[in-house]
Structure formats: structure tokens, C-alpha cells
JSON list of C-alpha atoms and ligand atoms in Angstrom, two decimals:
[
{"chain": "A", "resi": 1, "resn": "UNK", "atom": "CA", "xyz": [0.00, 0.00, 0.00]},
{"chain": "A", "resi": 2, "resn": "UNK", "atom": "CA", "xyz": [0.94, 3.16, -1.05]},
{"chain": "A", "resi": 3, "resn": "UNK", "atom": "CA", "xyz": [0.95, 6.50, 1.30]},
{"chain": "A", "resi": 4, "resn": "UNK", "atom": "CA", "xyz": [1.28, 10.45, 0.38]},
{"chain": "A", "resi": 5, "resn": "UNK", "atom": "CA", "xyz": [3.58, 11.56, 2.45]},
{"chain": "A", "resi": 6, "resn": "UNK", "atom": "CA", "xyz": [3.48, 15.29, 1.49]},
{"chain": "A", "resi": 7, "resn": "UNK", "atom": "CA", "xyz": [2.55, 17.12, -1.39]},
{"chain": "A", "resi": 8, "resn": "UNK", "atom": "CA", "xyz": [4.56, 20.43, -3.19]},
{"chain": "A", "resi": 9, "resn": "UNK", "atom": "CA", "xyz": [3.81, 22.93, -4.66]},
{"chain": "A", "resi": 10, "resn": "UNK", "atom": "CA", "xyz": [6.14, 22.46, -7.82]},
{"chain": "A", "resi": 11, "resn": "UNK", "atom": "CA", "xyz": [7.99, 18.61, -8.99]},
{"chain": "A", "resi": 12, "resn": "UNK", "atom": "CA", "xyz": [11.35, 20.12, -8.25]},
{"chain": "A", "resi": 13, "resn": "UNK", "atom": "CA", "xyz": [10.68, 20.70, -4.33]},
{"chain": "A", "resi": 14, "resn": "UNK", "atom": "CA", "xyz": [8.87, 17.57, -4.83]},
{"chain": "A", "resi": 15, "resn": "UNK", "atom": "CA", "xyz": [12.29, 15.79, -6.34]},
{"chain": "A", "resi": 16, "resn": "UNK", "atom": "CA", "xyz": [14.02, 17.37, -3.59]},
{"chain": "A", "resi": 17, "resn": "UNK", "atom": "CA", "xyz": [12.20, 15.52, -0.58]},
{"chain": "A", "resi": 18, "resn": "UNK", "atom": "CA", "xyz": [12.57, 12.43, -2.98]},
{"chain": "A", "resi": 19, "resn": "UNK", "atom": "CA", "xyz": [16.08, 12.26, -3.14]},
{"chain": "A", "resi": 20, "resn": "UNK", "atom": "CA", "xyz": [16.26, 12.76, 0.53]},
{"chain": "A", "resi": 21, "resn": "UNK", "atom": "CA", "xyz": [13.97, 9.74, 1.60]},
{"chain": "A", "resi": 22, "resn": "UNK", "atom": "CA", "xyz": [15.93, 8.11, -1.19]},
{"chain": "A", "resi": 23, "resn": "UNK", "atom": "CA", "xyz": [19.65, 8.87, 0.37]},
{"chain": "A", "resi": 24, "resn": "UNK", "atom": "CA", "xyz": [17.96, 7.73, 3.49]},
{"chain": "A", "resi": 25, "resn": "UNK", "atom": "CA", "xyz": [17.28, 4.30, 1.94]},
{"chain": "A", "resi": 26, "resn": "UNK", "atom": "CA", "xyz": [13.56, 4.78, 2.47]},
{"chain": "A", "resi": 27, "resn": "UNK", "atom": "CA", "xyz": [11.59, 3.65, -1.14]},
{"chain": "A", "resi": 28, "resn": "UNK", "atom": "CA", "xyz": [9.58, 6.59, -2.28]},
{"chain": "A", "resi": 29, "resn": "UNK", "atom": "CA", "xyz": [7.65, 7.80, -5.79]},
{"chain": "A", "resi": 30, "resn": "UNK", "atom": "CA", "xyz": [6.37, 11.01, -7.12]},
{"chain": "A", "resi": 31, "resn": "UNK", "atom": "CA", "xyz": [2.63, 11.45, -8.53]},
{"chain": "A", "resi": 32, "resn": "UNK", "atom": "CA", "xyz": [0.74, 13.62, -10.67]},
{"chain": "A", "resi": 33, "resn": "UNK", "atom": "CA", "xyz": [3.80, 15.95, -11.64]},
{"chain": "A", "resi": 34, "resn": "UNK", "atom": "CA", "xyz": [3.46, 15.85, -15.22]},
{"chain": "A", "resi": 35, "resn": "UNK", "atom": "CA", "xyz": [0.92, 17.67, -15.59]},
{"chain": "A", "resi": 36, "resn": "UNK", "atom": "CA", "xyz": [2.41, 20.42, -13.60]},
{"chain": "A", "resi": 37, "resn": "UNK", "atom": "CA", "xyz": [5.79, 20.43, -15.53]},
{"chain": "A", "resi": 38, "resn": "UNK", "atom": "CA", "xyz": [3.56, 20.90, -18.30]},
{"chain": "A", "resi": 39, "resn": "UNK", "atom": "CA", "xyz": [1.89, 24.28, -16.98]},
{"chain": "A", "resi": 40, "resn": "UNK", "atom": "CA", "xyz": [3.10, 25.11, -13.06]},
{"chain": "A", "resi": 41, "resn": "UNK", "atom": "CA", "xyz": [-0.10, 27.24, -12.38]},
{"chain": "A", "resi": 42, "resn": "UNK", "atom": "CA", "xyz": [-2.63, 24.38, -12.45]},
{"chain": "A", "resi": 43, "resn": "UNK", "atom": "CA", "xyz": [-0.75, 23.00, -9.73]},
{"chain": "A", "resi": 44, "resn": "UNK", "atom": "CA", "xyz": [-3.03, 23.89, -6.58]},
{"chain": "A", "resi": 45, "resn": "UNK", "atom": "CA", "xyz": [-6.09, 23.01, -8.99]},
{"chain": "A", "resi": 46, "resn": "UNK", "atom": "CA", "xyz": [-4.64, 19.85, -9.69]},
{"chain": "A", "resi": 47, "resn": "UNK", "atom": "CA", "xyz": [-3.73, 19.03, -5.70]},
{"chain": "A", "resi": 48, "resn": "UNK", "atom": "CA", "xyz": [0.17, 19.69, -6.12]},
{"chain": "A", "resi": 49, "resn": "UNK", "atom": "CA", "xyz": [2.84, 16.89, -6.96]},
{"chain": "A", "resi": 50, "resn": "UNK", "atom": "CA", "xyz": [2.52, 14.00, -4.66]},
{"chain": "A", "resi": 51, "resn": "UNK", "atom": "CA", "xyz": [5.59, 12.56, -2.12]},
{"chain": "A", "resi": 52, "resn": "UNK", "atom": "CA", "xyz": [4.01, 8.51, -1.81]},
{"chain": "A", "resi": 53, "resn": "UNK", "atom": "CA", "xyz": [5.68, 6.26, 0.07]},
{"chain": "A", "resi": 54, "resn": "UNK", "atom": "CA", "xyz": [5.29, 2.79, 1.29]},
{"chain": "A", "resi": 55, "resn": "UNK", "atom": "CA", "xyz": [2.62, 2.67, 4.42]},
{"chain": "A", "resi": 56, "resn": "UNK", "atom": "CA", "xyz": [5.28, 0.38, 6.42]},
{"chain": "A", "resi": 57, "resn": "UNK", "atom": "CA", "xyz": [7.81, 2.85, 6.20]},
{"chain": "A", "resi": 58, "resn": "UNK", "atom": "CA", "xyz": [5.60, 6.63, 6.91]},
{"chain": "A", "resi": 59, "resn": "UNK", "atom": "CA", "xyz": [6.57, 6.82, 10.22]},
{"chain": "A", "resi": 60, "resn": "UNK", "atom": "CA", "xyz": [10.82, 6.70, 8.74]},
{"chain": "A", "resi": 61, "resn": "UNK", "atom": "CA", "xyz": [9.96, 9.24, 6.52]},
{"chain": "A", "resi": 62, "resn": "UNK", "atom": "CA", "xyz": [7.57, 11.70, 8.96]},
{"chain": "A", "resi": 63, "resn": "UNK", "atom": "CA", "xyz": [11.30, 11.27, 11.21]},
{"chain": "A", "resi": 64, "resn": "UNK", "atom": "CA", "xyz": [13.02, 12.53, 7.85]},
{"chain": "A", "resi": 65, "resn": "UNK", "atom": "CA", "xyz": [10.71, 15.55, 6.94]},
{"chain": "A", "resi": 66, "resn": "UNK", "atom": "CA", "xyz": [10.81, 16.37, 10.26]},
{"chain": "A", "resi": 67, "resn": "UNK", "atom": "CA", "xyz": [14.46, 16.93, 10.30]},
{"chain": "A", "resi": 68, "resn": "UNK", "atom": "CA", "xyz": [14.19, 18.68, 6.79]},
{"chain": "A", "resi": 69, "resn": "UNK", "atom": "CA", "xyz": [11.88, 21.33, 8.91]},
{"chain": "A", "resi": 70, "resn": "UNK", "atom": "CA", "xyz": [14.26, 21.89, 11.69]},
{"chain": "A", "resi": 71, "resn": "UNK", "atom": "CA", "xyz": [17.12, 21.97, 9.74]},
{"chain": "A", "resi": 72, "resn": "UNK", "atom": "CA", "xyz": [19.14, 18.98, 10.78]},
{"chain": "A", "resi": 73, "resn": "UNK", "atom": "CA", "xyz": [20.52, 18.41, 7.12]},
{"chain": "A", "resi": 74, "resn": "UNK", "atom": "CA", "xyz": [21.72, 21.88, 6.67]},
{"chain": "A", "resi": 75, "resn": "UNK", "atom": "CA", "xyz": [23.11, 21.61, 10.10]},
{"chain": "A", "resi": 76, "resn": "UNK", "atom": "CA", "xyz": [25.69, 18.64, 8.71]},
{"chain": "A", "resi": 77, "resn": "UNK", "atom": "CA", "xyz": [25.66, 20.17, 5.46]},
{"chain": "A", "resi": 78, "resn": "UNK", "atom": "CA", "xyz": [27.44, 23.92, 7.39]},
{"chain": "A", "resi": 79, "resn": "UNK", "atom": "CA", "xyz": [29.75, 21.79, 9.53]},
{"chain": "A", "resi": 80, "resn": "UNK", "atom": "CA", "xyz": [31.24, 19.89, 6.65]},
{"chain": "A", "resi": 81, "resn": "UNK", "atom": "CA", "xyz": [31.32, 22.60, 4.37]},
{"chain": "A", "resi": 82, "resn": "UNK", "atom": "CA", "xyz": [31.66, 25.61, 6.26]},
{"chain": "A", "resi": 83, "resn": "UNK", "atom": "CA", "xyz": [30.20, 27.57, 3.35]},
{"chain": "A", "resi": 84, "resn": "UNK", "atom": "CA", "xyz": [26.79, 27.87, 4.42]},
{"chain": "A", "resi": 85, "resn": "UNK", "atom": "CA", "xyz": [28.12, 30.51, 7.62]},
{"chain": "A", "resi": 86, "resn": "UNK", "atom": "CA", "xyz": [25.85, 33.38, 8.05]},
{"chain": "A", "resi": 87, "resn": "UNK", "atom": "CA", "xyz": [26.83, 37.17, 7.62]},
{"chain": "A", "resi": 88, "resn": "UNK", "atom": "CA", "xyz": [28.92, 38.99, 10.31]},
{"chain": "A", "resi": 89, "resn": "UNK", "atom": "CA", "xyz": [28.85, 42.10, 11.01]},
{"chain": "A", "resi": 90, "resn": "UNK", "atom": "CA", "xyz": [32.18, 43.70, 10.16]},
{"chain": "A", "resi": 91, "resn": "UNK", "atom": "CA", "xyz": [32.12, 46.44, 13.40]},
{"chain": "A", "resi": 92, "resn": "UNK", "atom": "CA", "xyz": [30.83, 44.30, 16.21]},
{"chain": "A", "resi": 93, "resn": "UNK", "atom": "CA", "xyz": [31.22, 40.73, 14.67]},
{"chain": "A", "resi": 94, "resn": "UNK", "atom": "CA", "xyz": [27.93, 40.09, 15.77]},
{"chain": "A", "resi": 95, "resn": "UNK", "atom": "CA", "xyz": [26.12, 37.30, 13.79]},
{"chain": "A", "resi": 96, "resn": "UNK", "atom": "CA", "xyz": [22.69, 38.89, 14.70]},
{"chain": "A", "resi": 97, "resn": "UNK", "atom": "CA", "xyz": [22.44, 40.67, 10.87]},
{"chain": "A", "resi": 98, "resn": "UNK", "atom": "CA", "xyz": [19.57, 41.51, 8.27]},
{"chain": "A", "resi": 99, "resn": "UNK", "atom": "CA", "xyz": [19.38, 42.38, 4.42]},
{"chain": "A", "resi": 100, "resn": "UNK", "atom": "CA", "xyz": [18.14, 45.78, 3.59]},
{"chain": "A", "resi": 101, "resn": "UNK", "atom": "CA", "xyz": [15.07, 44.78, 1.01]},
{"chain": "A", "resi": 102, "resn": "UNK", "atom": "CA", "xyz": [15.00, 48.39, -0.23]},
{"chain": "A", "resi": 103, "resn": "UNK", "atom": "CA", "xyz": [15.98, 47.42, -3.67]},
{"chain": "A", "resi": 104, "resn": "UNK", "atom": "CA", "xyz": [13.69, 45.08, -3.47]},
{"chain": "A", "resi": 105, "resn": "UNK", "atom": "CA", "xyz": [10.84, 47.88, -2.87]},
{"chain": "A", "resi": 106, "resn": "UNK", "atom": "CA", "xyz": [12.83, 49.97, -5.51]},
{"chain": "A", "resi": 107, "resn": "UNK", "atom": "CA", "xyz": [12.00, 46.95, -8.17]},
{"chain": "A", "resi": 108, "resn": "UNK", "atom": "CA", "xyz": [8.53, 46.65, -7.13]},
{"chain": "A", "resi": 109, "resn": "UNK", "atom": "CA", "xyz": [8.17, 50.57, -7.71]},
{"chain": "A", "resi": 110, "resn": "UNK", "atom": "CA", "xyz": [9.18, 50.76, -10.83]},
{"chain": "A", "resi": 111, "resn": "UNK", "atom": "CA", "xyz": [7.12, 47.55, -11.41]},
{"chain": "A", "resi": 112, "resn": "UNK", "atom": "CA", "xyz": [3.96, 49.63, -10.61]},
{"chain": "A", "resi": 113, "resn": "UNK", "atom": "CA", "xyz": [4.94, 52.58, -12.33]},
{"chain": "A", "resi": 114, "resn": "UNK", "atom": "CA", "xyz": [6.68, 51.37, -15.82]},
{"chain": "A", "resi": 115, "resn": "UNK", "atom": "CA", "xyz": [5.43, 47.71, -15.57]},
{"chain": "A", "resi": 116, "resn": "UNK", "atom": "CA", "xyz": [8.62, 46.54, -15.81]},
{"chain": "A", "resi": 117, "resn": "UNK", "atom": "CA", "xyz": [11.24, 46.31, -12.20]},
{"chain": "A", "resi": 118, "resn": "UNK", "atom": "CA", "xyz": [14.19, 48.16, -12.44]},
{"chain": "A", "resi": 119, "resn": "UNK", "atom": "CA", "xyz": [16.90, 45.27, -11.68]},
{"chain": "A", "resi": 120, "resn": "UNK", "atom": "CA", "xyz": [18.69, 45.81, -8.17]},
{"chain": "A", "resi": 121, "resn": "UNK", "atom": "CA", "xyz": [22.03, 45.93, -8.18]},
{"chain": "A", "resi": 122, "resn": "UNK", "atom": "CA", "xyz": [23.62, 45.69, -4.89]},
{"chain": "A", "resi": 123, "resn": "UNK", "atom": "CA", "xyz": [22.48, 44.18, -1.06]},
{"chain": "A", "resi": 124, "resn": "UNK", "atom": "CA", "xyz": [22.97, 45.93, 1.77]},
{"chain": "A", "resi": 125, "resn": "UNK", "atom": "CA", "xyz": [23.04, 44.32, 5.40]},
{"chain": "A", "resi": 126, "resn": "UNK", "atom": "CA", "xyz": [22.52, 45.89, 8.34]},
{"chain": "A", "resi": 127, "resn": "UNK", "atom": "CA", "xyz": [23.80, 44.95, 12.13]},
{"chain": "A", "resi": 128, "resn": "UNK", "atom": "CA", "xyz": [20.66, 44.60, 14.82]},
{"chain": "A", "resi": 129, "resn": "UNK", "atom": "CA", "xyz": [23.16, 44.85, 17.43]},
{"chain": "A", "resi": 130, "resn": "UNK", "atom": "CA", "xyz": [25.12, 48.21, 16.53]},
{"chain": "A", "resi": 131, "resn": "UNK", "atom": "CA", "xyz": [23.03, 49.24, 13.55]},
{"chain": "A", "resi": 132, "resn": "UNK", "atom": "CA", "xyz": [25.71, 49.59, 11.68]},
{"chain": "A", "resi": 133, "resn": "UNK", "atom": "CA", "xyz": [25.22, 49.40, 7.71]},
{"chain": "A", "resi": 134, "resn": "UNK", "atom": "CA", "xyz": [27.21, 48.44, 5.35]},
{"chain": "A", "resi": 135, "resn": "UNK", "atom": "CA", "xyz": [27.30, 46.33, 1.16]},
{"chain": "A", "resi": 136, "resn": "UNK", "atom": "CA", "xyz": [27.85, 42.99, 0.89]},
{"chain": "A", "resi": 137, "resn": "UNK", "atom": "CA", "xyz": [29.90, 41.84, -2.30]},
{"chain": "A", "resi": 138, "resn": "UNK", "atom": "CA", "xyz": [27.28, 39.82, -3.83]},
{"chain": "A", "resi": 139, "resn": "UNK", "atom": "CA", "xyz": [25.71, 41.78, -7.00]},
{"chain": "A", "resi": 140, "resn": "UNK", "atom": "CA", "xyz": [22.96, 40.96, -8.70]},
{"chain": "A", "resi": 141, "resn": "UNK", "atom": "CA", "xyz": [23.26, 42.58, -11.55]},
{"chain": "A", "resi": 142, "resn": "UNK", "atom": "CA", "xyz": [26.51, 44.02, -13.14]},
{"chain": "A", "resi": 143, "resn": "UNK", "atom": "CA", "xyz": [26.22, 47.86, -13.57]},
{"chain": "A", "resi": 144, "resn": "UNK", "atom": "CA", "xyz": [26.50, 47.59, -16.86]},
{"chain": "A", "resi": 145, "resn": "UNK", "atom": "CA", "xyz": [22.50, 46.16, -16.45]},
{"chain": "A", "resi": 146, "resn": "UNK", "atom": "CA", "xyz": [21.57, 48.81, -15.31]},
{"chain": "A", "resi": 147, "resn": "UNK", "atom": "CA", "xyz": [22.98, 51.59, -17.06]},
{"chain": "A", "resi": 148, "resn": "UNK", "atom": "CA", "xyz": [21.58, 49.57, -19.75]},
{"chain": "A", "resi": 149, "resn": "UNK", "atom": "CA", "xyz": [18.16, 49.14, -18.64]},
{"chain": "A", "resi": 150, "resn": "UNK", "atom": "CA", "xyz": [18.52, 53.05, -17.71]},
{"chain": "A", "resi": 151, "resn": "UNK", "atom": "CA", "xyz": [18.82, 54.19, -21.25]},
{"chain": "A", "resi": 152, "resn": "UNK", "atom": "CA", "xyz": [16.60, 51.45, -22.52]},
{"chain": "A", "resi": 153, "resn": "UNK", "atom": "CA", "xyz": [13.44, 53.10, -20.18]},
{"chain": "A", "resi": 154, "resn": "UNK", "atom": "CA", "xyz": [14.54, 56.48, -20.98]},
{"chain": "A", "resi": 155, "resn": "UNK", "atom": "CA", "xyz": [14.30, 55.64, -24.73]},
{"chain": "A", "resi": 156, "resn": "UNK", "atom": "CA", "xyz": [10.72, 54.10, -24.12]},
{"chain": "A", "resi": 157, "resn": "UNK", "atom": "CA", "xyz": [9.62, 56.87, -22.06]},
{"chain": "A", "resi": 158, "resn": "UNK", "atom": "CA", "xyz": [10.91, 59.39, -24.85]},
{"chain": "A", "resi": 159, "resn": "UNK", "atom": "CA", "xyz": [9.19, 56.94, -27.89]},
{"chain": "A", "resi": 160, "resn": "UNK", "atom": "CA", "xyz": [5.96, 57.16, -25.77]},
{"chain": "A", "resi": 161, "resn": "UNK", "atom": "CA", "xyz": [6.34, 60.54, -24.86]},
{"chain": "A", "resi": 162, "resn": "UNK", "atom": "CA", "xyz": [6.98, 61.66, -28.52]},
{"chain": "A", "resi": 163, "resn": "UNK", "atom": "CA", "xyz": [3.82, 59.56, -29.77]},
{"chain": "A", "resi": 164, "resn": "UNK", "atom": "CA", "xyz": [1.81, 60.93, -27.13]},
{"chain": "A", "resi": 165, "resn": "UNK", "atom": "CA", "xyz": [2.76, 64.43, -28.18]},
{"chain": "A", "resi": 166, "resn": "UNK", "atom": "CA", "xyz": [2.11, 63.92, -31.78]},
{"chain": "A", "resi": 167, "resn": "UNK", "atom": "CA", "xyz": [-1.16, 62.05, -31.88]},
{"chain": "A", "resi": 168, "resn": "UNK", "atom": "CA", "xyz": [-2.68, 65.22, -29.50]},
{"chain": "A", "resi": 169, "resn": "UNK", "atom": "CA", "xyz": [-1.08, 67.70, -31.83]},
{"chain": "A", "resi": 170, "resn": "UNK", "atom": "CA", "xyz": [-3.56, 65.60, -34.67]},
{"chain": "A", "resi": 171, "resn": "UNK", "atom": "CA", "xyz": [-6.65, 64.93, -31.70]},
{"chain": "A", "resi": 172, "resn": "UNK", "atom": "CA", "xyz": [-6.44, 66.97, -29.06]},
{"chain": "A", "resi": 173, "resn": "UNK", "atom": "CA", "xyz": [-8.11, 70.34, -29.50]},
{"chain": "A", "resi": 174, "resn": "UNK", "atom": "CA", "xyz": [-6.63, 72.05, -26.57]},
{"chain": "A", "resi": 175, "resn": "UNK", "atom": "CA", "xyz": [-2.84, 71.15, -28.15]},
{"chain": "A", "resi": 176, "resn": "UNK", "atom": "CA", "xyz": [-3.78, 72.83, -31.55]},
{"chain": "A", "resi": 177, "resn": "UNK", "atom": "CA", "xyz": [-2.75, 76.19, -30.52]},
{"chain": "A", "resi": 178, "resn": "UNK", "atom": "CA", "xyz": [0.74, 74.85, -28.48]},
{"chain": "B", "resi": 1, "resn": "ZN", "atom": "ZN1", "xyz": [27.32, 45.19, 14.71]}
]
């Protein structure tokens, strides 16, 4: 007899628990994630993609979901590794650090107002200890992106504002006497 065992929202996350119970020498199968590959959005329509397992061996693989959730794996995964360390602060060396999303809100502004986001270019942490502030080396985008997508809206805007000015000078019969 055959169990779900948890269900995703997409096949990959779904793959992802699979190759867990899998490494854990628990047997385990994915259901219904074709149809999803084939178009993600009908996946809460369609239930999600389906973690089965056998019903003798649930109660292994609650124990190894479980630990997923709490963070066991990436616990081994940071002290073999050592790459997964979180952000210091570079003033008080505290470990107690944020991102700054503002870049983030910047994006979703321009997403509002040009319907396309302006890419971000650089993250910014910030200390809760000493609230000190300062950039972290990871960029998201190269500057050259976004000088790039600078003169690319500035072209649009002047394209739309130069259409816009022309069809009123034909339509509009308060422009007829600018
Ligand atoms: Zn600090």
C-alpha cells in the first residue's frame, strides 16, 4: 500500500524531498507531476505533486521531513562545508544581521509605475546589534545592467512621450494652438 507523504507545490521541491527519503534508503515515488511540468499554475487546482511512500515505512519518513523542517541536514551540510556561515557584522562581529530589502521595494516601484522592475544591483546588510550598515559583495546585476536598462526606459519613455505628443497635436483640441 501506497501513502502520500506530502505534497509540493512544484515537482522540483517535490524531487528534492525524494532524493532525501531516497539517500535515506527509504523507497519513495512522485505522482501527478506531469501535468504540472507541463503548466506550473494548475498545480493547486490539480492538488500539487505527490511525495508517496510505502505505508510500512511513513513513520521513517515523517522522522526525515521532520528533520528537513528543523534543519538537521543543513546543520551537517554547514559543519562539513563551512560555506553555508551566516553574515557577520564587520564592526561588532555580531552574527545577529539583516538584508536591507529596499531594492527590493525599488524593483517593485518601478514595477507599478513602468510595468517593468528596475533590476537591483547591490544588497545591503545591516547589524541589529550596533546598527551599523554596510554592502555585501554579492551583485545581482553588473552595472552595466543597469545603465543599460537606464537608457533602454529612458528611450521608451521618450518613444511614448513623442507619440503621445504627436497624436494630440492631430486629436487633441486644446494642443492645436501649443
Ligand atoms: Zn554590529
Amino acid at each position: 500500500m501506497i501513502t502520500t507523504l506530502t505534497t509540493k507545490t512544484t515537482a522540483i521541491e517535490a524531487h528534492i524531498i525524494l532524493g532525501r527519503l531516497q539517500a535515506e534508503g527509504i523507497p519513495a515515488f512522485i505522482a501527478f507531476e506531469h501535468h504540472i511540468w507541463a503548466n506550473w499554475m494548475l498545480s493547486n487546482a490539480l492538488g500539487g505533486v505527490r511525495v508517496q511512500v510505502l505505508s510500512s515505512r511513513i513513520k521513517d519518513a515523517n522522522v526525515v521531513i521532520s528533520n528537513i523542517e528543523n534543519g538537521e541536514f543543513q546543520k551537517y551540510l554547514e559543519a562539513e562545508t563551512g560555506c553555508l556561515e551566516k553574515e557577520h557584522c564587520p564592526s561588532c562581529n555580531s552574527n545577529a544581521v539583516k538584508n536591507i530589502i529596499w531594492p527590493w521595494k525599488i524593483a517593485f516601484l518601478s514595477l507599478f509605475i513602468f510595468t517593468v522592475p528596475i533590476p537591483y544591483v547591490q544588497n545591503q546588510m545591516k547589524c541589529v546589534e550596533c546598527n551599523h550598515v554596510w554592502k555585501t559583495h554579492k551583485r545581482t546585476y553588473s552595472v552595466s545592467v543597469m545603465i543599460f536598462t537606464i537608457f533602454l526606459f529612458g528611450t521608451l519613455l521618450l518613444i511614448g512621450l513623442a507619440l503621445w505628443f504627436f497624436w494630440c497635436r492631430l486629436n487633441c483640441s486644446v494642443a492645436r494652438f501649443i
